[in-house]
Amino acid sequence: MSTTPERLDSRIQTDHLGHVVFITAAAAMGGFLFGYDSSVINGAVEAIRDRFDVGSATLAQVIAAALIGCALGAATAGRIADRIGRIRCMQIAAVLFISSAIGSALPFALWDLAAWRVIGGIGIGMASVIGPAYIAEVSPPAYRGRLASFQQAAIVIGIALSQLVNWGILHLADGDQRGMIGGLEAWQWMLGVMVVPAVLYGLLSFAIPESPRFLVSVGRTDRARTVLREVEGDRIDADARVREIDDALHSEHKSTFKDLLGGRFGFLPIVWIGIGLSVFQQLVGINVIFYYSSSLWQSVGIDPSSSFLYSFETSVVNIIGTVIAMVFVDRVGRKPLALVGSIGMTASLALAAWAFSYKSGVGGDISLPHTQGIVAIVAANLFVLFFSLSWGVVVWVLLGEMFPGRIRVAALGVAASVQWIANWVITVSFPSLSDWNLSGAYMIYAAFAALSIPFILKWVPETKGKTLEEMSSATGQDRIVDGGRQPAQV
């Protein structure tokens, strides 16, 4: 019985999938640290306020300082990775994570804590760029969507685990964030424990191979062949794959910021698409949607014993949605998932806006009629579910694979940097926006979710099942033609 090339390719990839999964999981540890660091600070907020005797506005700036570091890290990661490699960039991020964990746990002043938060943010920003790019470059095309989903899965697991760790530490400190444990206050342990996964991330980076595309770009073709056989199977024509990568790299420009320019509106069209994906992912309000989570529960007469229950329940929904996305992203494609998510988010946000239009009270002290309170809770959970099964995963998958090889990391860096800036804008603007009109805030987020639908239909390319070299052609990599730029066709 003869074996078709497609079946042979599938068997080859399956034979090596375990090794590729390990490599992907190791690289996705950066995403785990991303989620862990983003969430762990929530358990220490009140203790930091009390320890340094600061008001809400100053405290908010300290907490948000990490987002500025994230933008810096994302903006610089591309150049670093293209110069010294993806693995070295991961190792630098690991050192920054370790330093931030230790420094944040032992601050001597508020500005010192803010500085360590920025340093940790730089590590997060670097990891948010390198993880998706590296995973896309080592993954077999048939499994790339699911493997790229590891980044988002690691993020949500990091969020959930940080909440469990915070709960455990608070339990040891008898529920007091400033309670003493082994000579340190509980909140210091919360921030310091991150050193454990940070060290693990650094160690794992020594156990995984460099990206074959980076190896080809620096002339290390023998090592590139070895890595390709490790991740795609011994039966592949490694020489042909190296030539394919080399031809793609030579047909594209050097990875500099100038190579991202040249379109009608500054950046190349494909770069604008990446920026659009990043901005829409934040403008739907995912990072502030549970600003009133405890009030939601209280508004329907529930008085839970600890806020851990609200946050962890959200994390469970987030993980469920991420698993759904991992199952379907390579089966149905990126665009269909994104469209389902956009439609679901629009409906659930609009439903939440309707429910909040019945609120009474201000700030965190609000109440809702019983029916509207139930609707608000259901809508909020549906929003998280639709986001996590679509935009939470699909954006990272697309950003890792849709850019031409020579500009992949640089373009991903720009998109991720813009994403962190948008995150910061949404985070710092929400309190004022909600004081003005909470229902109106939700309607604004619903409007952005609705606008993402035509954006997906018109501009976002489908990357399901294509090699990265095919994607370079499909997304219209720019070439120098007769001394000028030929616009990308998308």
Tab-separated table of C-alpha atoms in Angstrom:
chain	number	residue	atom	x	y	z
A	1	MET	CA	0.000	0.000	0.000
A	2	SER	CA	1.500	3.299	-1.073
A	3	THR	CA	1.792	6.241	1.276
A	4	THR	CA	0.866	9.681	0.021
A	5	PRO	CA	3.228	12.582	0.750
A	6	GLU	CA	0.548	14.138	2.955
A	7	ARG	CA	0.196	10.958	5.056
A	8	LEU	CA	3.949	10.542	5.250
A	9	ASP	CA	4.325	14.164	6.325
A	10	SER	CA	1.625	13.667	8.959
A	11	ARG	CA	3.346	10.529	10.316
A	12	ILE	CA	6.716	12.255	10.355
A	13	GLN	CA	5.323	15.185	12.278
A	14	THR	CA	3.497	12.895	14.716
A	15	ASP	CA	6.688	10.909	15.377
A	16	HIS	CA	8.478	14.084	16.387
A	17	LEU	CA	5.551	15.894	17.955
A	18	GLY	CA	6.560	14.997	21.507
A	19	HIS	CA	9.933	16.682	21.059
A	20	VAL	CA	8.343	19.709	19.425
A	21	VAL	CA	5.792	19.967	22.253
A	22	PHE	CA	8.646	20.057	24.785
A	23	ILE	CA	10.442	22.785	22.822
A	24	THR	CA	7.214	24.780	22.506
A	25	ALA	CA	6.337	24.395	26.191
A	26	ALA	CA	9.823	25.574	27.184
A	27	ALA	CA	9.540	28.670	24.986
A	28	ALA	CA	6.008	29.324	26.280
A	29	MET	CA	7.381	29.613	29.835
A	30	GLY	CA	7.870	33.261	28.931
A	31	GLY	CA	4.107	33.481	28.490
A	32	PHE	CA	3.619	31.793	31.864
A	33	LEU	CA	5.810	34.460	33.496
A	34	PHE	CA	3.903	37.107	31.544
A	35	GLY	CA	0.595	35.907	33.051
A	36	TYR	CA	2.039	35.272	36.496
A	37	ASP	CA	3.647	38.707	36.837
A	38	SER	CA	0.576	40.480	35.447
A	39	SER	CA	-1.697	38.848	38.020
A	40	VAL	CA	0.422	38.333	41.127
A	41	ILE	CA	0.575	42.069	41.906
A	42	ASN	CA	-3.202	42.077	42.486
A	43	GLY	CA	-2.752	40.155	45.707
A	44	ALA	CA	-0.283	42.711	47.057
A	45	VAL	CA	-1.968	46.004	46.166
A	46	GLU	CA	-3.490	46.831	49.551
A	47	ALA	CA	-0.328	45.859	51.429
A	48	ILE	CA	1.800	48.087	49.185
A	49	ARG	CA	-0.650	50.957	49.728
A	50	ASP	CA	-0.379	50.503	53.503
A	51	ARG	CA	3.378	49.874	53.590
A	52	PHE	CA	4.282	53.027	51.650
A	53	ASP	CA	1.233	55.104	52.660
A	54	VAL	CA	0.234	56.221	49.167
A	55	GLY	CA	-3.032	57.194	47.525
A	56	SER	CA	-4.850	55.367	44.751
A	57	ALA	CA	-3.502	57.539	41.934
A	58	THR	CA	0.153	57.037	42.905
A	59	LEU	CA	-0.381	53.353	43.548
A	60	ALA	CA	-2.012	52.915	40.134
A	61	GLN	CA	1.027	54.453	38.449
A	62	VAL	CA	3.363	52.079	40.291
A	63	ILE	CA	1.288	49.066	39.303
A	64	ALA	CA	0.996	50.248	35.681
A	65	ALA	CA	4.744	50.976	35.471
A	66	ALA	CA	5.278	47.379	34.337
A	67	LEU	CA	3.279	48.109	31.166
A	68	ILE	CA	5.743	50.833	30.170
A	69	GLY	CA	8.546	48.306	30.601
A	70	CYS	CA	6.550	45.827	28.499
A	71	ALA	CA	6.384	48.309	25.618
A	72	LEU	CA	10.147	48.931	25.853
A	73	GLY	CA	10.923	45.216	25.938
A	74	ALA	CA	8.682	44.461	22.983
A	75	ALA	CA	10.182	47.319	20.954
A	76	THR	CA	13.779	46.153	21.497
A	77	ALA	CA	13.340	42.369	21.438
A	78	GLY	CA	13.259	42.149	17.642
A	79	ARG	CA	16.658	43.743	17.110
A	80	ILE	CA	18.216	41.725	19.913
A	81	ALA	CA	16.798	38.440	18.600
A	82	ASP	CA	17.919	39.126	15.033
A	83	ARG	CA	21.442	39.978	16.189
A	84	ILE	CA	22.182	37.310	18.811
A	85	GLY	CA	19.388	34.771	18.360
A	86	ARG	CA	16.050	33.830	19.834
A	87	ILE	CA	17.499	31.674	22.617
A	88	ARG	CA	19.878	34.369	23.881
A	89	CYS	CA	16.957	36.793	23.947
A	90	MET	CA	14.982	34.352	26.102
A	91	GLN	CA	17.922	34.081	28.481
A	92	ILE	CA	18.163	37.857	28.818
A	93	ALA	CA	14.412	37.962	29.581
A	94	ALA	CA	14.889	35.246	32.227
A	95	VAL	CA	17.611	37.301	33.951
A	96	LEU	CA	15.310	40.329	33.961
A	97	PHE	CA	12.470	38.238	35.447
A	98	ILE	CA	14.748	36.893	38.194
A	99	SER	CA	16.099	40.352	39.026
A	100	SER	CA	12.607	41.848	39.105
A	101	ALA	CA	11.263	39.112	41.382
A	102	ILE	CA	14.042	39.595	43.924
A	103	GLY	CA	14.036	43.400	43.733
A	104	SER	CA	10.233	43.700	43.934
A	105	ALA	CA	10.183	41.473	47.021
A	106	LEU	CA	12.819	43.561	48.806
A	107	PRO	CA	12.122	47.238	47.940
A	108	PHE	CA	13.357	49.999	50.233
A	109	ALA	CA	11.140	52.728	48.713
A	110	LEU	CA	8.135	53.081	46.421
A	111	TRP	CA	10.237	54.336	43.499
A	112	ASP	CA	12.497	51.307	43.956
A	113	LEU	CA	9.493	48.990	43.640
A	114	ALA	CA	8.361	50.873	40.536
A	115	ALA	CA	11.823	50.513	38.979
A	116	TRP	CA	11.834	46.742	39.523
A	117	ARG	CA	8.328	46.593	38.049
A	118	VAL	CA	9.638	48.310	34.914
A	119	ILE	CA	12.539	45.849	34.692
A	120	GLY	CA	10.142	42.931	34.997
A	121	GLY	CA	7.952	44.554	32.360
A	122	ILE	CA	10.890	44.685	29.936
A	123	GLY	CA	11.277	40.924	30.420
A	124	ILE	CA	7.566	40.407	29.787
A	125	GLY	CA	7.707	42.523	26.626
A	126	MET	CA	10.683	40.566	25.288
A	127	ALA	CA	9.021	37.236	26.069
A	128	SER	CA	5.768	38.360	24.407
A	129	VAL	CA	7.689	38.882	21.149
A	130	ILE	CA	10.187	36.034	21.194
A	131	GLY	CA	7.797	33.298	22.329
A	132	PRO	CA	5.341	33.490	19.395
A	133	ALA	CA	8.109	34.114	16.832
A	134	TYR	CA	10.244	31.196	18.009
A	135	ILE	CA	7.302	28.782	18.309
A	136	ALA	CA	6.142	29.643	14.783
A	137	GLU	CA	9.658	29.076	13.416
A	138	VAL	CA	10.138	25.604	14.935
A	139	SER	CA	6.595	24.221	14.510
A	140	PRO	CA	5.543	21.875	11.666
A	141	PRO	CA	2.843	23.667	9.599
A	142	ALA	CA	0.121	21.094	10.368
A	143	TYR	CA	0.474	21.686	14.113
A	144	ARG	CA	1.646	25.284	14.218
A	145	GLY	CA	-1.668	26.813	15.280
A	146	ARG	CA	-2.086	24.465	18.237
A	147	LEU	CA	1.558	24.819	19.243
A	148	ALA	CA	1.413	28.615	18.941
A	149	SER	CA	-1.628	28.459	21.223
A	150	PHE	CA	0.722	27.312	23.988
A	151	GLN	CA	1.686	30.965	24.463
A	152	GLN	CA	-1.827	31.991	25.470
A	153	ALA	CA	-2.376	28.760	27.407
A	154	ALA	CA	0.781	29.486	29.402
A	155	ILE	CA	-0.430	33.037	30.083
A	156	VAL	CA	-3.792	31.943	31.520
A	157	ILE	CA	-2.189	29.133	33.535
A	158	GLY	CA	0.296	31.671	34.910
A	159	ILE	CA	-2.604	33.911	35.947
A	160	ALA	CA	-4.441	31.041	37.631
A	161	LEU	CA	-1.357	29.708	39.417
A	162	SER	CA	-0.413	33.154	40.725
A	163	GLN	CA	-3.869	33.382	42.322
A	164	LEU	CA	-3.437	29.965	43.927
A	165	VAL	CA	0.010	30.931	45.239
A	166	ASN	CA	-1.334	34.228	46.606
A	167	TRP	CA	-4.186	32.380	48.313
A	168	GLY	CA	-1.759	29.881	49.850
A	169	ILE	CA	0.551	32.624	51.127
A	170	LEU	CA	-2.396	34.578	52.563
A	171	HIS	CA	-3.589	31.403	54.272
A	172	LEU	CA	-0.182	31.031	55.940
A	173	ALA	CA	-0.345	34.700	56.996
A	174	ASP	CA	-3.862	34.311	58.464
A	175	GLY	CA	-5.392	36.402	55.666
A	176	ASP	CA	-3.173	39.448	56.299
A	177	GLN	CA	-1.217	40.729	53.293
A	178	ARG	CA	1.254	42.273	55.725
A	179	GLY	CA	1.419	39.232	57.973
A	180	MET	CA	4.930	37.974	58.695
A	181	ILE	CA	6.218	34.687	57.256
A	182	GLY	CA	9.861	33.814	57.820
A	183	GLY	CA	10.920	37.403	58.402
A	184	LEU	CA	9.146	38.850	55.327
A	185	GLU	CA	5.626	40.172	54.877
A	186	ALA	CA	3.133	38.047	52.916
A	187	TRP	CA	3.025	40.442	49.948
A	188	GLN	CA	6.831	40.238	49.618
A	189	TRP	CA	6.621	36.452	49.325
A	190	MET	CA	3.919	36.849	46.651
A	191	LEU	CA	6.209	38.935	44.465
A	192	GLY	CA	9.368	36.968	45.298
A	193	VAL	CA	8.026	33.487	44.510
A	194	MET	CA	8.171	34.387	40.798
A	195	VAL	CA	11.913	33.738	40.964
A	196	VAL	CA	11.159	29.979	40.819
A	197	PRO	CA	9.471	29.890	37.362
A	198	ALA	CA	11.930	32.568	36.164
A	199	VAL	CA	14.902	30.326	36.985
A	200	LEU	CA	13.122	27.376	35.341
A	201	TYR	CA	12.575	29.465	32.194
A	202	GLY	CA	16.261	30.313	32.079
A	203	LEU	CA	17.323	26.685	32.546
A	204	LEU	CA	14.903	25.406	29.883
A	205	SER	CA	16.304	27.909	27.383
A	206	PHE	CA	19.581	25.950	27.492
A	207	ALA	CA	17.740	22.714	26.641
A	208	ILE	CA	16.047	23.820	23.401
A	209	PRO	CA	17.592	24.465	19.970
A	210	GLU	CA	17.992	27.772	18.212
A	211	SER	CA	15.449	28.620	15.509
A	212	PRO	CA	16.465	27.049	12.160
A	213	ARG	CA	15.547	30.273	10.385
A	214	PHE	CA	17.924	32.287	12.551
A	215	LEU	CA	20.628	29.647	12.043
A	216	VAL	CA	20.243	29.886	8.257
A	217	SER	CA	20.319	33.695	8.442
A	218	VAL	CA	23.745	33.595	10.133
A	219	GLY	CA	25.185	30.881	7.883
A	220	ARG	CA	24.994	27.948	10.327
A	221	THR	CA	23.250	25.686	7.808
A	222	ASP	CA	24.585	22.381	9.188
A	223	ARG	CA	23.055	23.110	12.580
A	224	ALA	CA	19.848	24.299	10.865
A	225	ARG	CA	19.547	20.928	9.077
A	226	THR	CA	19.947	19.118	12.386
A	227	VAL	CA	17.251	21.196	14.069
A	228	LEU	CA	14.871	20.772	11.121
A	229	ARG	CA	15.249	16.993	11.344
A	230	GLU	CA	14.594	17.188	15.087
A	231	VAL	CA	11.323	19.053	14.679
A	232	GLU	CA	10.044	17.890	11.273
A	233	GLY	CA	11.387	14.334	11.058
A	234	ASP	CA	14.398	12.455	9.702
A	235	ARG	CA	12.658	11.718	6.408
A	236	ILE	CA	12.349	15.327	5.318
A	237	ASP	CA	14.701	16.710	2.680
A	238	ALA	CA	16.629	18.970	5.041
A	239	ASP	CA	18.772	20.371	2.226
A	240	ALA	CA	15.656	21.412	0.321
A	241	ARG	CA	14.143	22.970	3.452
A	242	VAL	CA	17.341	24.934	4.116
A	243	ARG	CA	17.356	26.175	0.506
A	244	GLU	CA	13.694	27.153	0.823
A	245	ILE	CA	14.393	29.145	3.982
A	246	ASP	CA	17.536	30.678	2.505
A	247	ASP	CA	15.732	31.711	-0.695
A	248	ALA	CA	12.931	33.278	1.361
A	249	LEU	CA	15.420	35.160	3.532
A	250	HIS	CA	17.395	36.450	0.545
A	251	SER	CA	14.242	37.585	-1.248
A	252	GLU	CA	13.394	39.782	1.724
A	253	HIS	CA	15.121	42.794	3.199
A	254	LYS	CA	17.366	42.937	6.237
A	255	SER	CA	15.402	43.215	9.464
A	256	THR	CA	15.634	46.894	10.325
A	257	PHE	CA	12.971	49.334	11.373
A	258	LYS	CA	13.158	50.996	7.939
A	259	ASP	CA	12.055	47.709	6.367
A	260	LEU	CA	8.756	48.034	8.194
A	261	LEU	CA	8.145	51.327	6.396
A	262	GLY	CA	7.124	51.982	2.819
A	263	GLY	CA	3.361	51.729	2.739
A	264	ARG	CA	0.966	54.544	1.914
A	265	PHE	CA	0.526	55.346	5.605
A	266	GLY	CA	4.062	54.803	6.851
A	267	PHE	CA	4.231	51.134	7.773
A	268	LEU	CA	3.796	48.306	5.292
A	269	PRO	CA	0.186	47.050	5.083
A	270	ILE	CA	1.014	43.746	6.780
A	271	VAL	CA	2.559	45.634	9.712
A	272	TRP	CA	-0.592	47.753	10.051
A	273	ILE	CA	-2.639	44.548	10.152
A	274	GLY	CA	-0.475	43.303	13.020
A	275	ILE	CA	-0.900	46.622	14.828
A	276	GLY	CA	-4.663	46.452	14.244
A	277	LEU	CA	-4.848	42.954	15.722
A	278	SER	CA	-2.917	44.097	18.799
A	279	VAL	CA	-4.997	47.236	19.332
A	280	PHE	CA	-8.367	45.528	18.905
A	281	GLN	CA	-7.282	42.802	21.339
A	282	GLN	CA	-6.932	45.489	24.029
A	283	LEU	CA	-9.698	47.926	23.063
A	284	VAL	CA	-12.397	45.351	23.758
A	285	GLY	CA	-11.515	45.904	27.435
A	286	ILE	CA	-10.319	42.439	28.442
A	287	ASN	CA	-7.885	43.773	31.056
A	288	VAL	CA	-10.448	45.878	32.941
A	289	ILE	CA	-13.696	44.011	32.393
A	290	PHE	CA	-13.617	42.619	35.934
A	291	TYR	CA	-12.831	45.912	37.626
A	292	TYR	CA	-16.177	45.522	39.413
A	293	SER	CA	-16.088	41.730	39.809
A	294	SER	CA	-16.575	41.714	43.583
A	295	SER	CA	-19.384	44.263	43.291
A	296	LEU	CA	-21.088	42.075	40.704
A	297	TRP	CA	-21.317	39.193	43.143
A	298	GLN	CA	-22.367	41.419	46.025
A	299	SER	CA	-25.009	43.127	43.871
A	300	VAL	CA	-26.952	39.846	43.662
A	301	GLY	CA	-26.701	39.148	47.391
A	302	ILE	CA	-23.623	36.881	47.440
A	303	ASP	CA	-20.987	37.667	50.073
A	304	PRO	CA	-17.990	35.441	49.281
A	305	SER	CA	-15.346	34.998	51.955
A	306	SER	CA	-12.440	36.085	49.774
A	307	SER	CA	-11.841	37.826	46.458
A	308	PHE	CA	-9.733	34.822	45.417
A	309	LEU	CA	-12.955	33.044	44.423
A	310	TYR	CA	-13.923	35.756	41.919
A	311	SER	CA	-10.527	35.852	40.235
A	312	PHE	CA	-10.028	32.100	40.146
A	313	GLU	CA	-13.471	31.487	38.666
A	314	THR	CA	-12.574	33.893	35.870
A	315	SER	CA	-9.289	32.057	35.322
A	316	VAL	CA	-11.120	28.735	34.980
A	317	VAL	CA	-13.368	30.205	32.282
A	318	ASN	CA	-10.262	31.651	30.627
A	319	ILE	CA	-8.526	28.264	30.600
A	320	ILE	CA	-11.607	26.501	29.202
A	321	GLY	CA	-11.810	28.999	26.334
A	322	THR	CA	-8.090	28.645	25.607
A	323	VAL	CA	-8.383	24.836	25.425
A	324	ILE	CA	-11.298	25.198	22.986
A	325	ALA	CA	-9.153	27.479	20.814
A	326	MET	CA	-6.220	25.043	20.894
A	327	VAL	CA	-8.512	22.243	19.685
A	328	PHE	CA	-10.040	24.202	16.800
A	329	VAL	CA	-7.411	26.723	15.629
A	330	ASP	CA	-5.834	24.260	13.151
A	331	ARG	CA	-9.151	22.621	12.258
A	332	VAL	CA	-11.339	25.579	11.389
A	333	GLY	CA	-8.662	28.236	10.855
A	334	ARG	CA	-7.708	31.532	12.452
A	335	LYS	CA	-10.251	33.842	10.802
A	336	PRO	CA	-13.387	31.786	11.618
A	337	LEU	CA	-12.362	31.597	15.289
A	338	ALA	CA	-11.675	35.328	15.403
A	339	LEU	CA	-15.056	36.079	13.805
A	340	VAL	CA	-16.933	33.850	16.269
A	341	GLY	CA	-15.116	35.587	19.110
A	342	SER	CA	-15.847	39.083	17.824
A	343	ILE	CA	-19.557	38.354	17.423
A	344	GLY	CA	-19.746	36.740	20.867
A	345	MET	CA	-17.822	39.569	22.539
A	346	THR	CA	-20.013	42.207	20.906
A	347	ALA	CA	-23.193	40.540	22.146
A	348	SER	CA	-21.919	39.849	25.677
A	349	LEU	CA	-20.482	43.344	26.143
A	350	ALA	CA	-23.700	44.927	24.912
A	351	LEU	CA	-25.630	42.722	27.358
A	352	ALA	CA	-23.343	43.817	30.207
A	353	ALA	CA	-23.815	47.463	29.195
A	354	TRP	CA	-27.587	47.005	29.362
A	355	ALA	CA	-27.332	45.429	32.818
A	356	PHE	CA	-25.086	48.188	34.166
A	357	SER	CA	-27.493	50.846	32.935
A	358	TYR	CA	-29.646	49.825	35.937
A	359	LYS	CA	-26.896	50.300	38.527
A	360	SER	CA	-27.124	52.556	41.529
A	361	GLY	CA	-24.176	53.842	43.535
A	362	VAL	CA	-20.707	54.936	42.411
A	363	GLY	CA	-17.187	53.548	42.231
A	364	GLY	CA	-16.822	50.086	43.738
A	365	ASP	CA	-19.968	50.545	45.874
A	366	ILE	CA	-22.653	49.730	43.331
A	367	SER	CA	-25.779	47.632	43.329
A	368	LEU	CA	-27.941	46.127	40.608
A	369	PRO	CA	-31.454	44.718	40.599
A	370	HIS	CA	-31.324	40.939	41.012
A	371	THR	CA	-32.140	40.147	37.370
A	372	GLN	CA	-29.679	42.655	35.943
A	373	GLY	CA	-27.007	41.458	38.402
A	374	ILE	CA	-27.345	37.870	37.165
A	375	VAL	CA	-27.259	39.067	33.542
A	376	ALA	CA	-24.099	41.117	34.225
A	377	ILE	CA	-22.298	38.129	35.783
A	378	VAL	CA	-23.285	35.782	32.940
A	379	ALA	CA	-22.366	38.386	30.306
A	380	ALA	CA	-18.968	39.022	31.890
A	381	ASN	CA	-18.148	35.303	31.928
A	382	LEU	CA	-19.379	34.867	28.360
A	383	PHE	CA	-17.152	37.760	27.320
A	384	VAL	CA	-14.082	36.110	28.857
A	385	LEU	CA	-15.028	32.781	27.247
A	386	PHE	CA	-15.464	34.277	23.758
A	387	PHE	CA	-12.251	36.298	24.107
A	388	SER	CA	-10.147	33.353	25.259
A	389	LEU	CA	-11.399	30.960	22.568
A	390	SER	CA	-10.664	33.508	19.851
A	391	TRP	CA	-8.680	36.741	20.139
A	392	GLY	CA	-6.756	35.635	23.191
A	393	VAL	CA	-5.158	32.825	21.160
A	394	VAL	CA	-5.597	33.808	17.511
A	395	VAL	CA	-3.774	37.140	17.782
A	396	TRP	CA	-0.615	35.506	19.157
A	397	VAL	CA	-0.812	32.760	16.508
A	398	LEU	CA	-1.202	35.262	13.665
A	399	LEU	CA	1.499	37.623	14.925
A	400	GLY	CA	3.931	34.727	15.093
A	401	GLU	CA	3.344	33.477	11.566
A	402	MET	CA	1.937	36.094	9.182
A	403	PHE	CA	4.983	38.364	8.797
A	404	PRO	CA	7.703	37.711	6.176
A	405	GLY	CA	10.749	36.020	7.694
A	406	ARG	CA	13.227	38.898	7.521
A	407	ILE	CA	10.890	41.315	9.283
A	408	ARG	CA	9.041	38.776	11.452
A	409	VAL	CA	10.606	39.582	14.802
A	410	ALA	CA	10.907	43.326	14.147
A	411	ALA	CA	7.278	43.583	13.003
A	412	LEU	CA	6.096	41.433	15.896
A	413	GLY	CA	8.019	43.741	18.209
A	414	VAL	CA	6.202	46.808	16.876
A	415	ALA	CA	2.809	45.094	17.132
A	416	ALA	CA	3.477	43.849	20.664
A	417	SER	CA	4.801	47.247	21.755
A	418	VAL	CA	1.632	48.930	20.493
A	419	GLN	CA	-0.380	46.263	22.298
A	420	TRP	CA	1.253	47.137	25.620
A	421	ILE	CA	0.695	50.849	25.053
A	422	ALA	CA	-2.983	50.187	24.288
A	423	ASN	CA	-3.160	48.033	27.423
A	424	TRP	CA	-1.766	50.910	29.486
A	425	VAL	CA	-4.183	53.443	27.958
A	426	ILE	CA	-7.204	51.232	28.647
A	427	THR	CA	-6.047	50.439	32.182
A	428	VAL	CA	-5.441	54.036	33.287
A	429	SER	CA	-8.529	55.439	31.521
A	430	PHE	CA	-11.097	52.954	32.816
A	431	PRO	CA	-11.610	54.409	36.334
A	432	SER	CA	-12.454	57.858	34.936
A	433	LEU	CA	-14.518	56.364	32.128
A	434	SER	CA	-16.523	54.205	34.518
A	435	ASP	CA	-17.124	57.139	36.886
A	436	TRP	CA	-18.486	59.070	33.924
A	437	ASN	CA	-20.780	56.263	32.745
A	438	LEU	CA	-20.094	52.591	33.483
A	439	SER	CA	-22.702	51.381	31.001
A	440	GLY	CA	-21.211	53.726	28.410
A	441	ALA	CA	-17.741	52.247	29.019
A	442	TYR	CA	-19.051	48.777	28.219
A	443	MET	CA	-20.780	50.106	25.098
A	444	ILE	CA	-17.483	51.589	23.906
A	445	TYR	CA	-15.795	48.199	24.315
A	446	ALA	CA	-18.735	46.545	22.520
A	447	ALA	CA	-18.333	49.018	19.651
A	448	PHE	CA	-14.659	48.088	19.253
A	449	ALA	CA	-15.596	44.388	19.295
A	450	ALA	CA	-18.117	45.071	16.525
A	451	LEU	CA	-15.551	47.041	14.492
A	452	SER	CA	-13.168	44.090	14.664
A	453	ILE	CA	-15.566	42.058	12.494
A	454	PRO	CA	-15.077	44.009	9.218
A	455	PHE	CA	-11.374	44.334	10.069
A	456	ILE	CA	-11.052	40.530	10.135
A	457	LEU	CA	-13.106	40.024	6.972
A	458	LYS	CA	-11.239	42.598	4.881
A	459	TRP	CA	-7.658	42.610	6.129
A	460	VAL	CA	-6.628	39.587	8.180
A	461	PRO	CA	-4.981	36.768	6.154
A	462	GLU	CA	-5.749	33.088	6.794
A	463	THR	CA	-2.541	31.258	7.706
A	464	LYS	CA	-3.904	27.791	8.468
A	465	GLY	CA	-1.666	24.952	7.221
A	466	LYS	CA	0.844	27.124	5.346
A	467	THR	CA	4.602	27.089	5.806
A	468	LEU	CA	6.152	30.335	6.951
A	469	GLU	CA	7.800	30.655	3.545
A	470	GLU	CA	4.402	30.320	1.843
A	471	MET	CA	3.083	32.971	4.214
A	472	SER	CA	5.897	35.318	3.160
A	473	SER	CA	4.594	35.044	-0.385
A	474	ALA	CA	0.916	35.101	0.562
A	475	THR	CA	1.201	38.275	2.610
A	476	GLY	CA	3.117	40.031	-0.139
A	477	GLN	CA	6.646	40.488	1.197
A	478	ASP	CA	8.031	43.755	-0.139
A	479	ARG	CA	10.803	43.692	-2.653
A	480	ILE	CA	12.957	46.367	-4.206
A	481	VAL	CA	11.684	46.772	-7.737
A	482	ASP	CA	13.412	49.167	-10.120
A	483	GLY	CA	14.847	51.137	-7.236
A	484	GLY	CA	11.531	51.523	-5.412
A	485	ARG	CA	9.270	49.588	-3.135
A	486	GLN	CA	6.536	47.373	-4.471
A	487	PRO	CA	3.600	47.590	-2.058
A	488	ALA	CA	2.580	44.416	-0.276
A	489	GLN	CA	-0.663	42.858	-1.464
A	490	VAL	CA	-2.827	41.704	1.416
